[in-house]
PDB file of C-alpha atoms in Angstrom:
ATOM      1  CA  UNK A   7      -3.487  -9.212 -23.886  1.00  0.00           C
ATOM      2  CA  UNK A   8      -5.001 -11.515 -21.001  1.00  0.00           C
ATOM      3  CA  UNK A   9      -2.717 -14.444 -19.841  1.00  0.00           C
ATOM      4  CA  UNK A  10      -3.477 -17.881 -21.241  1.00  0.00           C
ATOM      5  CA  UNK A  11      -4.576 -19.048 -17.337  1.00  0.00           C
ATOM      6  CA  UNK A  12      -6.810 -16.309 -16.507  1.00  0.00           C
ATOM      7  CA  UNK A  13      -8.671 -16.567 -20.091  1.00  0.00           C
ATOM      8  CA  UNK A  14      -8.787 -20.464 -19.132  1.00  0.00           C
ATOM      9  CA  UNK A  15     -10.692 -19.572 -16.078  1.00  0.00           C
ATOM     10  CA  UNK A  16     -13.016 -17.142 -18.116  1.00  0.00           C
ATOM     11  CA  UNK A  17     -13.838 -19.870 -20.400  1.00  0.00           C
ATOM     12  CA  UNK A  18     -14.283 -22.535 -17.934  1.00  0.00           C
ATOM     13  CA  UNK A  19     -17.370 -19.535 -16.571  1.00  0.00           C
ATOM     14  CA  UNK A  20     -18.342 -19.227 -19.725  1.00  0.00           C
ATOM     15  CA  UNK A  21     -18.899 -22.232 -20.511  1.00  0.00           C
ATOM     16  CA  UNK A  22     -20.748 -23.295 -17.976  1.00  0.00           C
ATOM     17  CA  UNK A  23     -22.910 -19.917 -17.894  1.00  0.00           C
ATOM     18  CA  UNK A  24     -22.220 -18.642 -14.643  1.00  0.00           C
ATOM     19  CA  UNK A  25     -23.753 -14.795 -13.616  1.00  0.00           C
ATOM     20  CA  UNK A  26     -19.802 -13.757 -12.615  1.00  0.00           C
ATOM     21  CA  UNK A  27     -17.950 -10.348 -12.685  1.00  0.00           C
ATOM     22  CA  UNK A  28     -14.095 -10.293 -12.805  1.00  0.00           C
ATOM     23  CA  UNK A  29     -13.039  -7.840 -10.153  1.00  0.00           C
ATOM     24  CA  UNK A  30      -9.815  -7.092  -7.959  1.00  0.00           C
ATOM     25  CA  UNK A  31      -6.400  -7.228  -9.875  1.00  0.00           C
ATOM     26  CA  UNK A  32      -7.147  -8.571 -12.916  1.00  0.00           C
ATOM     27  CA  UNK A  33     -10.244  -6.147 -13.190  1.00  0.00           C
ATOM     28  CA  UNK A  34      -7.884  -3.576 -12.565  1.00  0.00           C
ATOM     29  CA  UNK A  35      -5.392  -4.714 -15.562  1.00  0.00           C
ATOM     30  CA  UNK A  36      -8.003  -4.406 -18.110  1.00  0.00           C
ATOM     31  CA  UNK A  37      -8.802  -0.844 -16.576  1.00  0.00           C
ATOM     32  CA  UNK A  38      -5.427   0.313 -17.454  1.00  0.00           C
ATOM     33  CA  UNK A  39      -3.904   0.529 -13.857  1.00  0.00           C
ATOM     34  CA  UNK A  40      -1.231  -2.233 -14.388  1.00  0.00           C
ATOM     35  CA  UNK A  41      -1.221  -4.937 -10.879  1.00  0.00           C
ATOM     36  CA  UNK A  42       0.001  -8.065 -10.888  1.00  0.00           C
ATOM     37  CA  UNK A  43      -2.019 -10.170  -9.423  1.00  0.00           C
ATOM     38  CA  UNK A  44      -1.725 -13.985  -8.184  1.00  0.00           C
ATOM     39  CA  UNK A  45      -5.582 -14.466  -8.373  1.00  0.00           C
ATOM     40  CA  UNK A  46      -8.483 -14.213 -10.310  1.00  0.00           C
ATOM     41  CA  UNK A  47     -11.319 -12.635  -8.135  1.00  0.00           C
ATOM     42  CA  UNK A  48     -14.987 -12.603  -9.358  1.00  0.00           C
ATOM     43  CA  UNK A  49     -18.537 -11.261  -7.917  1.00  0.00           C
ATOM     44  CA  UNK A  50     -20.909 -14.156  -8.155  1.00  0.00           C
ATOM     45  CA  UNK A  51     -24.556 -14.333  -8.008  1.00  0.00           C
ATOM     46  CA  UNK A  52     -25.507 -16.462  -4.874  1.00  0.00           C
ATOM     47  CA  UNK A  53     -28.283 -18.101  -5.834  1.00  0.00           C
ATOM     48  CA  UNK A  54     -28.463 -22.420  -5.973  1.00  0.00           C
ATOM     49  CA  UNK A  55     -28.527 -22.551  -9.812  1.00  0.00           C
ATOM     50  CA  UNK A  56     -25.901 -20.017 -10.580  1.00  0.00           C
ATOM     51  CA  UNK A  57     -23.897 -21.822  -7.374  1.00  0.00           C
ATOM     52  CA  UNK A  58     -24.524 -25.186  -9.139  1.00  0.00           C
ATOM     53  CA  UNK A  59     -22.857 -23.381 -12.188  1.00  0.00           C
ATOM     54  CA  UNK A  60     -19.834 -22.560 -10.205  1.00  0.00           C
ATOM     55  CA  UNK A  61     -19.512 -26.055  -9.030  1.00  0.00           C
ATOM     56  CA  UNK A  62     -19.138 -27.134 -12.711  1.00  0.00           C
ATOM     57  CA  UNK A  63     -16.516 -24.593 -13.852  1.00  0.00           C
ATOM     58  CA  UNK A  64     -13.943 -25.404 -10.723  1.00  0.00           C
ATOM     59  CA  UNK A  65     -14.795 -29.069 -11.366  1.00  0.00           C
ATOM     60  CA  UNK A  66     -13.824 -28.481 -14.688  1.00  0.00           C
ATOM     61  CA  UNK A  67     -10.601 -26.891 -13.371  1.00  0.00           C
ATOM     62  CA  UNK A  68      -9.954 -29.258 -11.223  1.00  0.00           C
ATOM     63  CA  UNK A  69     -10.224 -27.339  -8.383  1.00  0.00           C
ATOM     64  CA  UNK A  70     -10.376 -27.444  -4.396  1.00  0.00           C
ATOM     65  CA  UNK A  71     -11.857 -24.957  -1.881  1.00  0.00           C
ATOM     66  CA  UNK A  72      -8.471 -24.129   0.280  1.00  0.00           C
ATOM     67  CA  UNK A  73      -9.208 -23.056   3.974  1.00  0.00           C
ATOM     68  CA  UNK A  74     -12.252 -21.621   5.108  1.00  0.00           C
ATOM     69  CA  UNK A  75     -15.150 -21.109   4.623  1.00  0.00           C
ATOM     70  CA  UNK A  76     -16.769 -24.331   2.458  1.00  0.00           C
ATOM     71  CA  UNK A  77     -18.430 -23.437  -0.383  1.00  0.00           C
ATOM     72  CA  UNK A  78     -21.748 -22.734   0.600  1.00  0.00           C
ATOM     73  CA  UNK A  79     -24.707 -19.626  -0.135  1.00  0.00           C
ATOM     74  CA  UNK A  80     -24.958 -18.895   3.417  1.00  0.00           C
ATOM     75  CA  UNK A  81     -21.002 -17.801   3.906  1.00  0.00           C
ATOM     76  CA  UNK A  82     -21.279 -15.845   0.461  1.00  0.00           C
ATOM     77  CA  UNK A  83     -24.043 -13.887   1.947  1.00  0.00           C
ATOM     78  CA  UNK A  84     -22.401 -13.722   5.333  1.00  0.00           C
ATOM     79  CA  UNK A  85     -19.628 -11.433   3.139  1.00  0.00           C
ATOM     80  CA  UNK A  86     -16.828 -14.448   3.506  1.00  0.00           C
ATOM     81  CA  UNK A  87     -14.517 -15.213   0.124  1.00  0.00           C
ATOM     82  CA  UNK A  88     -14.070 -18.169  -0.805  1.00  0.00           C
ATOM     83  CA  UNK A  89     -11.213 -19.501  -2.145  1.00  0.00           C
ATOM     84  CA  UNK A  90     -10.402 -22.067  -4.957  1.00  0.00           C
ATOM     85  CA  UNK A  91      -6.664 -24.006  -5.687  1.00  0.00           C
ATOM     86  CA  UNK A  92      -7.178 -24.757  -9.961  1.00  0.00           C
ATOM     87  CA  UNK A  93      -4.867 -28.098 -10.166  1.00  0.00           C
ATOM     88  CA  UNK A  94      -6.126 -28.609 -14.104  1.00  0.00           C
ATOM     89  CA  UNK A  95      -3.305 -28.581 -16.723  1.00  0.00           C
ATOM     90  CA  UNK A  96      -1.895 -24.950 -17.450  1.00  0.00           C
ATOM     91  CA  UNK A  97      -3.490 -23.372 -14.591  1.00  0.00           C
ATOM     92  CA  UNK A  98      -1.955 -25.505 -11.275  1.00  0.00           C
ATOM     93  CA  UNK A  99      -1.813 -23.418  -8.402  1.00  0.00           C
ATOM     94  CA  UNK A 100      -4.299 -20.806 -10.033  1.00  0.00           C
ATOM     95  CA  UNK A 101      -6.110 -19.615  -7.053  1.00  0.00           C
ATOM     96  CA  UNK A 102      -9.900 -18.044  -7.810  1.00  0.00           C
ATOM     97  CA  UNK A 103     -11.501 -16.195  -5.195  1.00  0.00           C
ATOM     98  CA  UNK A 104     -15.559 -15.911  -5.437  1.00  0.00           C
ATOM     99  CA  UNK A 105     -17.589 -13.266  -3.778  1.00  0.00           C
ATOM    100  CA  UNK A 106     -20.821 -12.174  -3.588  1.00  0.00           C
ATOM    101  CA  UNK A 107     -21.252  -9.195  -0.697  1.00  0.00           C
ATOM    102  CA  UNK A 108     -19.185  -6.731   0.109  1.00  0.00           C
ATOM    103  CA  UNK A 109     -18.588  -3.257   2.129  1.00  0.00           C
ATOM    104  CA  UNK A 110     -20.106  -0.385   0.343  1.00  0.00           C
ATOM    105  CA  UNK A 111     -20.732  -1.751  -2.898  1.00  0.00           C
ATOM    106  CA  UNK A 112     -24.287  -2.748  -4.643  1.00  0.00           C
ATOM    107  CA  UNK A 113     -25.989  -6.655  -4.649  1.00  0.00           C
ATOM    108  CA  UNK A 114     -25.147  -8.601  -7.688  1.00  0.00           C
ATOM    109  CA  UNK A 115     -28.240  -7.517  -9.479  1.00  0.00           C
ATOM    110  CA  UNK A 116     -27.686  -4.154  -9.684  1.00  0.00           C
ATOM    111  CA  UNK A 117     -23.341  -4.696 -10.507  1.00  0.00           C
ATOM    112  CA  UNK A 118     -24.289  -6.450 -13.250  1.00  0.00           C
ATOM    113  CA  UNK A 119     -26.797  -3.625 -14.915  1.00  0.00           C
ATOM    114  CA  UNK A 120     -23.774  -1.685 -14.726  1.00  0.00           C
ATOM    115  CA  UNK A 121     -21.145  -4.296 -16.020  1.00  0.00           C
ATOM    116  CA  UNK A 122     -18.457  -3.589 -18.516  1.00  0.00           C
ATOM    117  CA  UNK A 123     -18.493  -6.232 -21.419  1.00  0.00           C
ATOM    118  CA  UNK A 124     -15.147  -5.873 -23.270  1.00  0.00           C
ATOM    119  CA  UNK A 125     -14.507  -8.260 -26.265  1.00  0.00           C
ATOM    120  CA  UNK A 126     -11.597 -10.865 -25.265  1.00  0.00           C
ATOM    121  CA  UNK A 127     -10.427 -11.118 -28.716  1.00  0.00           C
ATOM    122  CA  UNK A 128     -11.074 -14.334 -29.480  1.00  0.00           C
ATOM    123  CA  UNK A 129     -14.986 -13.791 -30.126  1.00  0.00           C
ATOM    124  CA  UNK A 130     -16.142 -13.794 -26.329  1.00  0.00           C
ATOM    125  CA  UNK A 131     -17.419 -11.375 -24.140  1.00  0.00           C
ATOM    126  CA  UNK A 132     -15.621 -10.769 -20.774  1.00  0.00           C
ATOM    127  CA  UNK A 133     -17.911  -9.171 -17.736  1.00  0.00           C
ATOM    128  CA  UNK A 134     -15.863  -7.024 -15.865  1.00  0.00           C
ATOM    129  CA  UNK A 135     -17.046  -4.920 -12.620  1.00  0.00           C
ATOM    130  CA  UNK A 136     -17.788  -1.299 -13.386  1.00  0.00           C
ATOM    131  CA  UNK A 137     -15.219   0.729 -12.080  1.00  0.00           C
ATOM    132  CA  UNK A 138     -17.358   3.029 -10.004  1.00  0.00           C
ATOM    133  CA  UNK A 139     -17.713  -0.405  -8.392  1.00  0.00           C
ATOM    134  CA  UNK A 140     -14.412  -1.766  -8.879  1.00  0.00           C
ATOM    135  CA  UNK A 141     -13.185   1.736  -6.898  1.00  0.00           C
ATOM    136  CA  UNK A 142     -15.798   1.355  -3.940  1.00  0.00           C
ATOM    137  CA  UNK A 143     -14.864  -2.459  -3.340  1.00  0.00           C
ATOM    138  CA  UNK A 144     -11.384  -1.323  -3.352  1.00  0.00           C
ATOM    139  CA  UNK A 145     -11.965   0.824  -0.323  1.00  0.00           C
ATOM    140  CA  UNK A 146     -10.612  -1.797   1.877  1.00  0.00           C
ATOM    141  CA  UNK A 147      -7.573  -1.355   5.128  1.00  0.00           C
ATOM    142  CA  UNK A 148      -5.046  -2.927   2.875  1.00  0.00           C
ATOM    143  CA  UNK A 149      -2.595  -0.430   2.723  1.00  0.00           C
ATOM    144  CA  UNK A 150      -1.995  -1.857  -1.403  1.00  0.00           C
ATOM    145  CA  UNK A 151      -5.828  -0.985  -2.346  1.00  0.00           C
ATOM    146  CA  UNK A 152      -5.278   2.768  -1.824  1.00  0.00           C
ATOM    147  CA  UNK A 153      -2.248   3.624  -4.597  1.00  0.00           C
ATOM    148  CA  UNK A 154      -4.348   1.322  -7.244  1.00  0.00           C
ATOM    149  CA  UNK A 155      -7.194   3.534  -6.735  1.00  0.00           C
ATOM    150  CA  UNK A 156      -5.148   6.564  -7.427  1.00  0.00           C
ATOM    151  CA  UNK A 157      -3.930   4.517 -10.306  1.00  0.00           C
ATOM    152  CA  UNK A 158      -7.324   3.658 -11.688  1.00  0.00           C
ATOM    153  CA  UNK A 159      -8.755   7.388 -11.237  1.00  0.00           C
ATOM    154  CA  UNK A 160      -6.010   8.810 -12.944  1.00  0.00           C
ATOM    155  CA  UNK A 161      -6.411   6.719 -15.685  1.00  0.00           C
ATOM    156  CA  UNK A 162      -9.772   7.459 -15.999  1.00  0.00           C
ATOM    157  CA  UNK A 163      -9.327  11.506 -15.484  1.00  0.00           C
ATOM    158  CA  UNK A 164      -6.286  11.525 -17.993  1.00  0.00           C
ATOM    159  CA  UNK A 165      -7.836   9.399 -20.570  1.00  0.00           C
ATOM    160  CA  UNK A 166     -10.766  11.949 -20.941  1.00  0.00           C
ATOM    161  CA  UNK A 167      -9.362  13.933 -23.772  1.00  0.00           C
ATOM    162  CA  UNK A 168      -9.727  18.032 -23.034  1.00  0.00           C
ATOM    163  CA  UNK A 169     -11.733  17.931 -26.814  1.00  0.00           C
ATOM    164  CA  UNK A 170     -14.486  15.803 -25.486  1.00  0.00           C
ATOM    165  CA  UNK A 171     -18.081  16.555 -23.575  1.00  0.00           C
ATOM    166  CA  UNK A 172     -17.844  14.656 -20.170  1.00  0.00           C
ATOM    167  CA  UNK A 173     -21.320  13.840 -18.612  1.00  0.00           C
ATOM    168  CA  UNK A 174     -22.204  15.213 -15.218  1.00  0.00           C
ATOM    169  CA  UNK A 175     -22.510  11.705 -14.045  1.00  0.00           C
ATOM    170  CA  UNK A 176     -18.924  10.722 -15.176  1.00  0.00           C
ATOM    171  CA  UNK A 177     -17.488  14.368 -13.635  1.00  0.00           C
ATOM    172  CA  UNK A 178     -18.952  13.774 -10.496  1.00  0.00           C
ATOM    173  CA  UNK A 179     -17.769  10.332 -10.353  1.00  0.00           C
ATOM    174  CA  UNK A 180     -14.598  12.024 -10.723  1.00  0.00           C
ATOM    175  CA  UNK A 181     -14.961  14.705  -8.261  1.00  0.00           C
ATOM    176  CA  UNK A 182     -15.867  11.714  -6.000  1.00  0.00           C
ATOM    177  CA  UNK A 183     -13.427   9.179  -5.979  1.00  0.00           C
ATOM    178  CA  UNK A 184      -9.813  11.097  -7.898  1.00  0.00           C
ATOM    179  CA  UNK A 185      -7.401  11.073  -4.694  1.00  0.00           C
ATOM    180  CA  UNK A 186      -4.555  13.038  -6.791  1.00  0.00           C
ATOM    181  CA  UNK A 187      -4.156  16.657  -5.569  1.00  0.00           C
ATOM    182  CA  UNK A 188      -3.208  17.711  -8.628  1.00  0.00           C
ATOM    183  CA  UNK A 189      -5.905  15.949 -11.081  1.00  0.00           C
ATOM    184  CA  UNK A 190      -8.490  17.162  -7.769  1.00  0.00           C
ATOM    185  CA  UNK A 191      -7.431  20.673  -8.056  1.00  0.00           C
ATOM    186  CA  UNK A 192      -7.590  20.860 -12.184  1.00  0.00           C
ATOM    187  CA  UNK A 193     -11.104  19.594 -12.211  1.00  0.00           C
ATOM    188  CA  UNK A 194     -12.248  21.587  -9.529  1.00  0.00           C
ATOM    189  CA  UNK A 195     -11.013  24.460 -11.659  1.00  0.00           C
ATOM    190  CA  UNK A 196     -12.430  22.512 -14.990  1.00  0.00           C
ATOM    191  CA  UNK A 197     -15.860  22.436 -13.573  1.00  0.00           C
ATOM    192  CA  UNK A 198     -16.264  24.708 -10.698  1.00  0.00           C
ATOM    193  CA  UNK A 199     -20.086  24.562 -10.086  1.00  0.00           C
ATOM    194  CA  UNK A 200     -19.962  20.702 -10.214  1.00  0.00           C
ATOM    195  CA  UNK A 201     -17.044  21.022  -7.639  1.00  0.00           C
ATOM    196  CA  UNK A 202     -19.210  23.080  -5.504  1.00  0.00           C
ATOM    197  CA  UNK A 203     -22.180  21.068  -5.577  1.00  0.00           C
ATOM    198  CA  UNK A 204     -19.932  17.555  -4.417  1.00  0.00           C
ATOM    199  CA  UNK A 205     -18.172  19.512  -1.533  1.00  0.00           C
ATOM    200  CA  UNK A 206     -21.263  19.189   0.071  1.00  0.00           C
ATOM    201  CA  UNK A 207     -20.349  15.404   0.461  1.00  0.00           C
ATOM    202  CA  UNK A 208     -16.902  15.912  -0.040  1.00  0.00           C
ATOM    203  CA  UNK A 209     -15.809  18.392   2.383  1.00  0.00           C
ATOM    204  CA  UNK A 210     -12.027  18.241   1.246  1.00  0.00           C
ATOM    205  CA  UNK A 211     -13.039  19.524  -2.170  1.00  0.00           C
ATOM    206  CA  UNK A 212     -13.328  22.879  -0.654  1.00  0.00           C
ATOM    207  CA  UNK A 213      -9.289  22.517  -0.513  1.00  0.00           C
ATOM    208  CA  UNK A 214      -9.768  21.447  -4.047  1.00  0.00           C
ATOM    209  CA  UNK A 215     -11.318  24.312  -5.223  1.00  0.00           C
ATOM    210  CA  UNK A 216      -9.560  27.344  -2.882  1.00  0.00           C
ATOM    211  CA  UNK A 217      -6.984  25.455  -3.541  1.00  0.00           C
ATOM    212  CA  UNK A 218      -4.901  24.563  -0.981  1.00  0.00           C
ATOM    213  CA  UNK A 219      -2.416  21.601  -1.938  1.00  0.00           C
ATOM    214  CA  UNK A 220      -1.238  21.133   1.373  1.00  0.00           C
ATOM    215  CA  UNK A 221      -4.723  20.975   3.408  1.00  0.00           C
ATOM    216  CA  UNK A 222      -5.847  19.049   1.075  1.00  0.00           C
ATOM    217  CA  UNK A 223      -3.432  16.555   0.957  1.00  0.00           C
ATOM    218  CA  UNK A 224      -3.891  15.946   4.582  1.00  0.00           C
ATOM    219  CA  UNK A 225      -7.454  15.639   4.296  1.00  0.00           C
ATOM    220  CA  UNK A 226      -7.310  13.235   1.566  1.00  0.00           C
ATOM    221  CA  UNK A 227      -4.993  11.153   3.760  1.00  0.00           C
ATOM    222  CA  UNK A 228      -7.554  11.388   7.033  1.00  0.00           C
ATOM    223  CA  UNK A 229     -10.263  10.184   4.548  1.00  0.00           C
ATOM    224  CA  UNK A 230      -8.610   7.076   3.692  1.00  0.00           C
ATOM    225  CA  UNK A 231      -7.865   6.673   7.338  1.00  0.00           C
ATOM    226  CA  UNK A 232     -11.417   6.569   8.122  1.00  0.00           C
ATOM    227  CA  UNK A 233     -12.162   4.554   4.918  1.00  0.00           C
ATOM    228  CA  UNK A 234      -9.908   2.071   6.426  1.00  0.00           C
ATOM    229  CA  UNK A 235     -11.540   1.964  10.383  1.00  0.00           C
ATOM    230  CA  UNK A 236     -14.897   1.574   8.335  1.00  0.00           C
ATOM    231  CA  UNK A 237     -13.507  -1.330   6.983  1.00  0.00           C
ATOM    232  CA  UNK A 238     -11.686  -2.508   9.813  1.00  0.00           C
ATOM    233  CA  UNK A 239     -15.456  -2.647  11.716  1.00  0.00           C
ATOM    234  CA  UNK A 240     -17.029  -4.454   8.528  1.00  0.00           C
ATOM    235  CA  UNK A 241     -14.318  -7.273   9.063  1.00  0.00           C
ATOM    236  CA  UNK A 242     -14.040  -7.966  12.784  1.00  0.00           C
ATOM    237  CA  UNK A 243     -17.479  -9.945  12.851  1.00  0.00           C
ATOM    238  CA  UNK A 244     -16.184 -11.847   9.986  1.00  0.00           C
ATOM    239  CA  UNK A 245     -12.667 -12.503  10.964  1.00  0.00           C
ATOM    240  CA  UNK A 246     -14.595 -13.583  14.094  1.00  0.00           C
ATOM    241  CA  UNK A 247     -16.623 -15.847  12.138  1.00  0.00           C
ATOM    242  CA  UNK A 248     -13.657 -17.343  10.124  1.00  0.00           C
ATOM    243  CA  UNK A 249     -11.899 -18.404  13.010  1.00  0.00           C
ATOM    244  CA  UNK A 250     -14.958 -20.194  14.327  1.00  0.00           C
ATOM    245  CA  UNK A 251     -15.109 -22.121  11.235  1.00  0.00           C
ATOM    246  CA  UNK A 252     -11.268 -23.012  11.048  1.00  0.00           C
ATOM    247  CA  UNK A 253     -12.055 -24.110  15.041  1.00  0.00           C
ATOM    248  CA  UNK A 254     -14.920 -26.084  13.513  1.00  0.00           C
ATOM    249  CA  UNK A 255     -13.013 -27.760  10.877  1.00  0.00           C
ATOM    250  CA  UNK A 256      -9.885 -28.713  13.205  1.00  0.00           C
ATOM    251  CA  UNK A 257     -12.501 -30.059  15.640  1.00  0.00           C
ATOM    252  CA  UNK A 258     -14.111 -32.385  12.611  1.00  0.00           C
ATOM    253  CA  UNK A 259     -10.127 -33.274  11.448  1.00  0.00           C
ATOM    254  CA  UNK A 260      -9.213 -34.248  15.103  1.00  0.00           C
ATOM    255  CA  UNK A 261     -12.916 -36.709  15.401  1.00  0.00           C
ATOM    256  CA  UNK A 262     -11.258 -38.773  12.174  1.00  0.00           C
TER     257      UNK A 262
END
């Protein structure tokens, strides 16, 4: 069931035909791995048209870029969010957060070959971000990113039923991204030559496959550790960059 605000804001893209994929919490709901979540975070194609297109839903929301950065290509590209305030009738204080780069994960063209259209229910189609992407963009050095992509793996491992034929592709993806011991462990066992084969990326599947619970529970925690200084390097240019801009903007403020 999707809240009456957040299927306002779908319609509002709808409607005015923007090339959008939900993402972060909400992305995550529909996925099964319950989060509550404030916001309504998309991927957005960054080109003038499809910007244009933007424009029209949040005017048709009534709503205000907060902060920084403006709305503009250029910070999109750059990797910056930005971030809208919806003031329209049944979603006030709605905030919707619009991307279109980020660490690790594909350009917009090649998301959206990959998207996941689920039916809303009402008739419409809602394009969400595939959750090999959804997973990868959640790699972040928030320490509340990490359990959700437990959460989401399991969900996917658990809902493949032991009766069904798994592709490689979706057992590797597995193999890839699960960061339970346990599930780790029982598909290393499940599939032990596809286990082999991503150890060779995966070091810590070696643990996996001996298996060794405790060695490979530390090494699962030292790979989100480095996940996290990855992303900590990815951001200190652009928290760099955001403070110019608020500088910028107080500077413009104080001239007035």
């Amino acid at each position: 069931m999707i809240e009456k605000r957040i299927r306002r804001v779908f319609d509002a893209m709808r409607e005015s035909e923007v090339s959008c994929l939900l993402m972060g919490g909400q992305a995550c709901i529909l996925y099964g791995a319950a989060e509550f979540s404030k916001n309504i975070d998309f991927v957005i194609l960054a080109e003038p048209d499809n910007l244009n297109r933007v424009a029209s839903a949040m005017s048709s929301l009534q709503a205000e870029v907060i902060a920084v950065p403006p709305f503009k290509s250029a910070h999109l590209e750059e990797g910056l969010a930005v971030h809208f305030r919806c003031h329209a009738q049944g979603v006030e204080d709605l905030r919707v957060d619009v991307m279109t780069r980020m660490r690790g994960v594909d350009a917009f063209p090649r998301l959206w070959e990959r998207r996941l259209e689920l039916d809303d229910g009402e008739g419409g189609i809602l394009n969400v971000l595939h959750i090999t992407d959804l997973v990868s963009a959640k790699k972040t050095q928030r320490d509340k990113d990490w359990p959700m992509i437990q959460r989401l793996m399991e969900v996917r491992y658990l809902s493949a039923s032991r009766d069904t034929d798994p592709s490689d592709d979706e057992i590797r993806f597995w193999l890839r991204e699960l960061r339970t011991p346990e599930l780790l462990i029982d598909a290393a066992a499940r599939f032990p030559d596809l286990a082999e084969e991503a150890s060779r990326t995966r070091p810590l599947l070696v643990h996996a496959i001996t298996p060794d619970q405790a060695l490979l529970i530390r090494s699962l925690t030292d790979e989100m550790l480095e996940e996290k200084e990855r992303d900590r390097l990815f951001w200190d240019p652009l928290k760099a960059r955001l403070s110019e801009l608020r500088r910028a903007k107080a500077r413009d403020i104080g001239i007035r």
